[in-house]
CSV table of C-alpha atoms and ligand atoms in Angstrom, one decimal:
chain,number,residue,atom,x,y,z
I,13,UNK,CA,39.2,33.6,-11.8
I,14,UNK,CA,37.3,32.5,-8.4
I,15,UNK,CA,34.2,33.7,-9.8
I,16,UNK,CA,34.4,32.0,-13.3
I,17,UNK,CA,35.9,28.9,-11.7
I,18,UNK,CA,32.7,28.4,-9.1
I,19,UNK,CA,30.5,29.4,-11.9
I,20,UNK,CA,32.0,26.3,-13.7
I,21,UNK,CA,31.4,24.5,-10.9
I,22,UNK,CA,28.1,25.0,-10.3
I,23,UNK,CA,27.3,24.6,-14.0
I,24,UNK,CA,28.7,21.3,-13.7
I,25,UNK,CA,27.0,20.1,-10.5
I,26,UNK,CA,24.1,21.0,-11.9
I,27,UNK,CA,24.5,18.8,-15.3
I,28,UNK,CA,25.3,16.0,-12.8
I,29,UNK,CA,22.6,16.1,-10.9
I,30,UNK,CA,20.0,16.4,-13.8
I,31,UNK,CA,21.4,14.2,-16.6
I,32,UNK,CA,20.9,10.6,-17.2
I,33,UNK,CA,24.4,8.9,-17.0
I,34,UNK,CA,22.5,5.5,-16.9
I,35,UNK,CA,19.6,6.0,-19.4
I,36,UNK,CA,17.5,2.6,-18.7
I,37,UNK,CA,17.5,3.2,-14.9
I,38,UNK,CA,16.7,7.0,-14.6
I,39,UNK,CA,13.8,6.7,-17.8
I,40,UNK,CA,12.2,4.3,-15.6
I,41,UNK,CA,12.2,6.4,-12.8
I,42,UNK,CA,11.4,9.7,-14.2
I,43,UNK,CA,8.6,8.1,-15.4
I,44,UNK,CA,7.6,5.3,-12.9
I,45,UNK,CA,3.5,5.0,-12.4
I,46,UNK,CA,2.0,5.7,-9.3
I,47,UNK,CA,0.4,3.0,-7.6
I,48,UNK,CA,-1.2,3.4,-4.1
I,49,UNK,CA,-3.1,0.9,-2.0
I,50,UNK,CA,-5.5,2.3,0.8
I,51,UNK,CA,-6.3,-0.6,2.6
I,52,UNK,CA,-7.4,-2.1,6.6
I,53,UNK,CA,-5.3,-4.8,7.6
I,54,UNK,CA,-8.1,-7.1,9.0
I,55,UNK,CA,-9.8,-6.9,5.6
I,56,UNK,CA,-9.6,-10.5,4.0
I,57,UNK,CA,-9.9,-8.3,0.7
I,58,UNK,CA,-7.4,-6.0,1.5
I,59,UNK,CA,-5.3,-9.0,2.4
I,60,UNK,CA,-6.2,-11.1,-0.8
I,61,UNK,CA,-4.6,-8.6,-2.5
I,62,UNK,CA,-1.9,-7.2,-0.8
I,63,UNK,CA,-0.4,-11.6,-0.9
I,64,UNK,CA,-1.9,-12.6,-4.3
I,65,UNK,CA,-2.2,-10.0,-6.5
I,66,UNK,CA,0.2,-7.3,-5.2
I,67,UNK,CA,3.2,-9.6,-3.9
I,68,UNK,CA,3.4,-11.0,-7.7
I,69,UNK,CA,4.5,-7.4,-9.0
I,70,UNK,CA,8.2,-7.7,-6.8
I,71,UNK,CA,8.3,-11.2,-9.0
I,72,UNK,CA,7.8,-10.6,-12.0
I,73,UNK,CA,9.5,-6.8,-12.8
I,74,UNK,CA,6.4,-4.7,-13.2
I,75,UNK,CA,8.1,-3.2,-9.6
I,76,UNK,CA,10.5,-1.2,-11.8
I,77,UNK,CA,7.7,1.0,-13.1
I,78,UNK,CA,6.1,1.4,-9.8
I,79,UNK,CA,6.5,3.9,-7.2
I,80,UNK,CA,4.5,2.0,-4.2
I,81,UNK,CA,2.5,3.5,-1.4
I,82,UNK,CA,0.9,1.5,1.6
I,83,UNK,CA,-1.4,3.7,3.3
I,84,UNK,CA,-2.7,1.5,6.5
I,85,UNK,CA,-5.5,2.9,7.5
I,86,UNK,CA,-9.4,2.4,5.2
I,87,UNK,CA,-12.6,2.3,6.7
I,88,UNK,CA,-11.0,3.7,10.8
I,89,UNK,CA,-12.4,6.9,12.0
I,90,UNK,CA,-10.6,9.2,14.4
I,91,UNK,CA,-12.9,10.3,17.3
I,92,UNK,CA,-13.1,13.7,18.3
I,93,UNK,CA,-11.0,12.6,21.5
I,94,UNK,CA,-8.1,11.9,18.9
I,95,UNK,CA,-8.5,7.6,19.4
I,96,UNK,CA,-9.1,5.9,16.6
I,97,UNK,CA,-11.9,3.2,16.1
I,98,UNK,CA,-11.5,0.3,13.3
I,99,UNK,CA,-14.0,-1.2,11.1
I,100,UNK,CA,-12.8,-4.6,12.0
I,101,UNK,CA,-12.4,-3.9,16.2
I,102,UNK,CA,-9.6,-3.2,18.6
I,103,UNK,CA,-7.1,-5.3,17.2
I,104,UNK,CA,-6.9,-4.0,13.5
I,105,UNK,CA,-5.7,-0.7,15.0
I,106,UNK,CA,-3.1,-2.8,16.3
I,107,UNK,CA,-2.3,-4.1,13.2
I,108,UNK,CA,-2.8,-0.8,11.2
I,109,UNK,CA,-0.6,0.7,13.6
I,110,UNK,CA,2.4,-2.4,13.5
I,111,UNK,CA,2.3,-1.9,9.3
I,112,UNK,CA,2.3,2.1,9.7
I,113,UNK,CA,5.5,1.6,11.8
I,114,UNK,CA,7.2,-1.4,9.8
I,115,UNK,CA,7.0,1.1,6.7
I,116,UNK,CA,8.5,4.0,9.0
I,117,UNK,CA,11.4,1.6,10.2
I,118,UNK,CA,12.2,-0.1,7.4
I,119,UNK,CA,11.4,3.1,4.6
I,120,UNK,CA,13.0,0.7,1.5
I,121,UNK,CA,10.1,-1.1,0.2
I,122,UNK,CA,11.1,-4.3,-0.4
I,123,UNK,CA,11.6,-4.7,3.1
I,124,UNK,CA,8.4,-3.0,4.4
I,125,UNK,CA,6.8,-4.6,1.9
I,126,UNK,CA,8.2,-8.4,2.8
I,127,UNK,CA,7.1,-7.7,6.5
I,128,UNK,CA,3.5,-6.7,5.5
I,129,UNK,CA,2.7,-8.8,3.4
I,130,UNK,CA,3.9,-12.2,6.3
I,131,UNK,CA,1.5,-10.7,8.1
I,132,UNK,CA,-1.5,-10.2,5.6
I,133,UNK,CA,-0.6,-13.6,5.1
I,134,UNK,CA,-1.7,-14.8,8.3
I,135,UNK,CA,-4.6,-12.8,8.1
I,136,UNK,CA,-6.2,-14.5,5.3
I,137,UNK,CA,-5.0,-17.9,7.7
I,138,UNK,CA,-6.7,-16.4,10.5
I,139,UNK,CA,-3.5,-16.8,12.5
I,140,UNK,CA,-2.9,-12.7,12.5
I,141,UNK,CA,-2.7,-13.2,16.7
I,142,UNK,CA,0.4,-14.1,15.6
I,143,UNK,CA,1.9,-11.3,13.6
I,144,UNK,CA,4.9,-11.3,15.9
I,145,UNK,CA,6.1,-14.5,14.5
I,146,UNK,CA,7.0,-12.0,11.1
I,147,UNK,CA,9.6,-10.4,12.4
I,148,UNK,CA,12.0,-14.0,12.4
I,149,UNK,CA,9.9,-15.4,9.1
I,150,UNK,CA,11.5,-12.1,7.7
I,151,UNK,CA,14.7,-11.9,9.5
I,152,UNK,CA,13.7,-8.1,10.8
I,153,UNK,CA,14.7,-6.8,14.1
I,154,UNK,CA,11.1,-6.4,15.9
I,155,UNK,CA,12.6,-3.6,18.1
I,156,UNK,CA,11.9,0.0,15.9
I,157,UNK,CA,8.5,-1.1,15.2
I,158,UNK,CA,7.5,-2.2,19.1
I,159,UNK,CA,9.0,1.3,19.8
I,160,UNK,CA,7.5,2.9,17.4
I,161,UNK,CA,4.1,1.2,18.4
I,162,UNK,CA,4.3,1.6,22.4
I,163,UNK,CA,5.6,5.1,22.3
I,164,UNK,CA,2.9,6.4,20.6
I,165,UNK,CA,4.7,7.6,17.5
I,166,UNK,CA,2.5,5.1,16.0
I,167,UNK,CA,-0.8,7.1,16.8
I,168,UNK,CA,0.6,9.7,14.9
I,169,UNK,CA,1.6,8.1,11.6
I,170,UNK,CA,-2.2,6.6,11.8
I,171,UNK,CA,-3.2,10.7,12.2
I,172,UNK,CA,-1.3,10.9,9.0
I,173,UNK,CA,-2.8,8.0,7.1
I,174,UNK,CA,-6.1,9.3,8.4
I,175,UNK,CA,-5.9,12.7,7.0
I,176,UNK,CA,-4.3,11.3,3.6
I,177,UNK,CA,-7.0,8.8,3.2
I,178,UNK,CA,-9.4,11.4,4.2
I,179,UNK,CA,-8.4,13.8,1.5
I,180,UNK,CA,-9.1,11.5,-0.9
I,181,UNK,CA,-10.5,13.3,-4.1
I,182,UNK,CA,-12.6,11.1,-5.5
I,183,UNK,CA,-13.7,9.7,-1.5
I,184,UNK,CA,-13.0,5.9,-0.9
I,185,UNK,CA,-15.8,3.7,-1.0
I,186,UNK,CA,-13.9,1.1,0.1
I,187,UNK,CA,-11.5,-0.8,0.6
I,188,UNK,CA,-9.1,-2.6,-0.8
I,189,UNK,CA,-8.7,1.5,-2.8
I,190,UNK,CA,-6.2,1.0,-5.6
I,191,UNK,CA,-5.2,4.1,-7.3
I,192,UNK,CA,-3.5,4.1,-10.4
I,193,UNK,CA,-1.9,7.6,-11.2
I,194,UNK,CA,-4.4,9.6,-9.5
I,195,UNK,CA,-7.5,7.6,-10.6
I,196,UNK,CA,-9.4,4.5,-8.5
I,197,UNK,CA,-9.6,1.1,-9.8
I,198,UNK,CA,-13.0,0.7,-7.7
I,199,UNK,CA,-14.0,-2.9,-8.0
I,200,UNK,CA,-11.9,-3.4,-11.3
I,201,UNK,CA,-8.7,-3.4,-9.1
I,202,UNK,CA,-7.8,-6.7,-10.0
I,203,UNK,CA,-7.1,-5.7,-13.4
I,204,UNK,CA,-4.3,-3.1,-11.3
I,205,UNK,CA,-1.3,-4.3,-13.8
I,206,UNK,CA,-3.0,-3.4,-16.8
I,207,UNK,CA,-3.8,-0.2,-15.9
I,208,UNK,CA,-0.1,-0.1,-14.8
I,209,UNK,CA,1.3,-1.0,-17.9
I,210,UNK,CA,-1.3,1.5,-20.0
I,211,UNK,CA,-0.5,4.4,-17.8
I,212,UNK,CA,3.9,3.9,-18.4
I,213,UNK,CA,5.0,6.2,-20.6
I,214,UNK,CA,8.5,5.5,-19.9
I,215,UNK,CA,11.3,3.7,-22.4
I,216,UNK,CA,12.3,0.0,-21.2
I,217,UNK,CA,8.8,-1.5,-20.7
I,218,UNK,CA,9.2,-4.3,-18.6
I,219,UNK,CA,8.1,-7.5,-20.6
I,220,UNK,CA,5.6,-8.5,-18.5
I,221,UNK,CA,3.6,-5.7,-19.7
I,222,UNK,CA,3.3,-7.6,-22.9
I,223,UNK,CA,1.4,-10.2,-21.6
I,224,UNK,CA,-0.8,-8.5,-19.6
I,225,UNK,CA,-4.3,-7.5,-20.7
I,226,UNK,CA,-7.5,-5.8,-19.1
I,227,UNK,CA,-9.7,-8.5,-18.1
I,228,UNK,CA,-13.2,-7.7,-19.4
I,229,UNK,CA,-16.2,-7.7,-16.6
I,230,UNK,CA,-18.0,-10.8,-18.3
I,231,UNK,CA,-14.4,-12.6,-18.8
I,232,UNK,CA,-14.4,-12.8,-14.6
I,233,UNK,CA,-15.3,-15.4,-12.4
I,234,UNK,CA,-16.8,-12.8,-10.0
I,235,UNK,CA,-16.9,-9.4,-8.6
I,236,UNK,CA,-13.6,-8.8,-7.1
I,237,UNK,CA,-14.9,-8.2,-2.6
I,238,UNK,CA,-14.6,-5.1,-0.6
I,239,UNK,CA,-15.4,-4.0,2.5
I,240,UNK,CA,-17.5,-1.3,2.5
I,241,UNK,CA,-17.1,2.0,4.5
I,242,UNK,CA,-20.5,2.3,5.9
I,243,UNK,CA,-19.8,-1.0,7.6
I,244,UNK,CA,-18.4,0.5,10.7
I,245,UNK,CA,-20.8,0.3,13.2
I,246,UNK,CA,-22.0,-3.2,12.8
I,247,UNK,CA,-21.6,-5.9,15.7
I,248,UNK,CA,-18.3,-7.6,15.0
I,249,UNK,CA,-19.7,-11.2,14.8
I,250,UNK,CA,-22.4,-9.5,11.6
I,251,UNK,CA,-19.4,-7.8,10.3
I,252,UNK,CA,-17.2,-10.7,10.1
I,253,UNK,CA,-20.4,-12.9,8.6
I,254,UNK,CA,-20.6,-10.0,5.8
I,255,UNK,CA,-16.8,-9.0,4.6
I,256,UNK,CA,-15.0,-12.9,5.2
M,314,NAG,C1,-12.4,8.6,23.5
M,314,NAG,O1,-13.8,8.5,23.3
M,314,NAG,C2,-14.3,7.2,23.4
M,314,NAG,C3,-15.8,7.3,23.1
M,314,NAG,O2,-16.2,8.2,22.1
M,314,NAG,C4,-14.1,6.6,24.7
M,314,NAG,O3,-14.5,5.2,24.7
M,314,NAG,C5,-12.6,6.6,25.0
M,314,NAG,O4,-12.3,6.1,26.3
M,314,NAG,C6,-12.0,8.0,24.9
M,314,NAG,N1,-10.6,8.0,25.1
M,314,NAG,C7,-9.9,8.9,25.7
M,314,NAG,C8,-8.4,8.7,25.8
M,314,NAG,O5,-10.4,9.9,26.2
C-alpha cells in the first residue's frame, strides 16, 4: 500500500508541476522570446535605447513575450592582470559595474530594469555623475549594490559579463548588440519589436504585435548609431567627438 500510495504521489506531483492549470500565463511563458541587450553604459546609443526604445516594451505588453537579459559590459576588455579597461574611461566601469550589481540585488526585472534605465537616463543628460540620485528617484535601498560594488563582488559579475559577451557566436561588432532568439539585430536593432513579435510562437499574442511592423531601411530617417569595438584605444576627448 506504501509503495502504490507514493507512486501515486509522485505521479501526481509530477502532473502538477508540468501541466498548465492557467493556460494564457504558462503558453506565454513556455514560449516567451529571447531578447538580450549587450550594451556599455556610457554609450549614448546604448542608452538611447535602453530609455526610448527598450523602456516602451514594460508599457505597452510586448514584456509578456520577453524573457530580458542586461548584460553590462560591450566594448571593455579584461587585462591580463584581471582589471578591466572601458571603451568610454574609468568611470563607465563604474557604471558597468553599479548596473551588474543593481541586476544581482534586485534579480526581478522590473526593478533592475526601473534602476537602469534612471540612470541611462542621465546619461543621455550628461548628468550620469549623478547616478546616485537613482536609488531615491526609484525608491531602492542603495545599500546591496554599494556592497556589491566596494566588496569586489562586482569585479566578478563584470568577469562574467565578460566571458558571456566574449562567447558571442556571431562576435559583437558593437554595441548597442540586440539579439533576438539567438540572432543579432546589427544596425537594424531598432526594428527589435518586430522581430519580437515574428519570432513568438506562443498563443495570446499581445496586441501590440498587431501594429507593429519592420521598418524598411529606405522608410528611416537614418542609420540607427553604434559604438564600435575597435574604438578602444582612442583619446577620450576623439572618442567622445566620434560616438556622441
Ligand atoms: C594592471 O595592468 C595595468 C596596465 O596593463 C596597470 O595600469 C594596472 O595598474 C594593473 N593593475 C593591477 C592591480 O595590477
Amino acid at each position: 500500500m506504501a509503495s502504490s500510495s507514493r507512486a501515486f504521489l509522485f505521479a501526481s506531483l509530477f502532473l502538477f508541476s508540468t501541466l498548465c492549470y492557467s493556460p494564457l500565463i504558462c503558453t506565454a511563458k513556455g514560449s516567451r522570446v529571447s531578447l538580450e541587450l549587450y550594451y556599455e553604459t556610457l554609450c549614448p546609443y546604448s542608452a538611447e535605447f535602453i530609455v526610448n526604445y527598450l523602456a516602451k516594451i514594460f508599457d505597452n505588453g510586448l514584456i509578456s513575450i520577453v524573457d530580458l537579459n542586461l548584460i553590462p559590459y560591450g566594448n571593455a576588455r579584461v587585462r591580463s592582470n584581471g582589471t578591466i579597461t572601458c571603451q568610454h574611461g574609468e568611470y563607465e566601469c563604474v557604471l558597468n559595474t553599479v548596473e551588474a550589481c543593481a541586476i544581482d540585488a534586485w534579480p526581478d526585472l522590473d526593478v533592475h530594469f526601473g534602476f537602469i534605465n534612471c540612470v541611462e537616463s542621465l546619461v543621455i543628460e550628461r548628468k550620469y555623475l549623478e547616478w546616485e540620485s537613482c536609488f531615491a528617484t526609484t525608491g531602492l535601498d542603495p545599500k546591496p549594490v554599494l556592497e556589491c560594488y566596494e566588496n569586489g563582488y562586482g569585479h566578478e559579475l563584470d568577469l562574467k559579463y565578460a566571458a558571456k559577451t566574449d562567447a558571442l557566436e556571431p562576435p559583437h561588432k558593437y554595441v548597442p548588440w540586440v539579439v533576438v532568439d539567438g540572432e543579432p539585430l546589427y544596425e537594424d536593432y531598432e526594428n527589435f519589436e518586430a522581430y519580437i513579435c515574428k519570432s513568438y510562437k506562443g498563443n495570446n499574442r499581445p496586441e501590440v504585435c498587431d501594429g507593429v511592423v519592420l521598418k524598411m531601411p529606405k522608410e528611416k530617417k537614418s542609420r540607427n548609431g553604434v559604438c564600435h569595438k575597435n574604438n578602444v584605444g582612442l583619446p577620450d576627448t576623439m572618442r567622445i567627438e566620434m560616438v556622441i
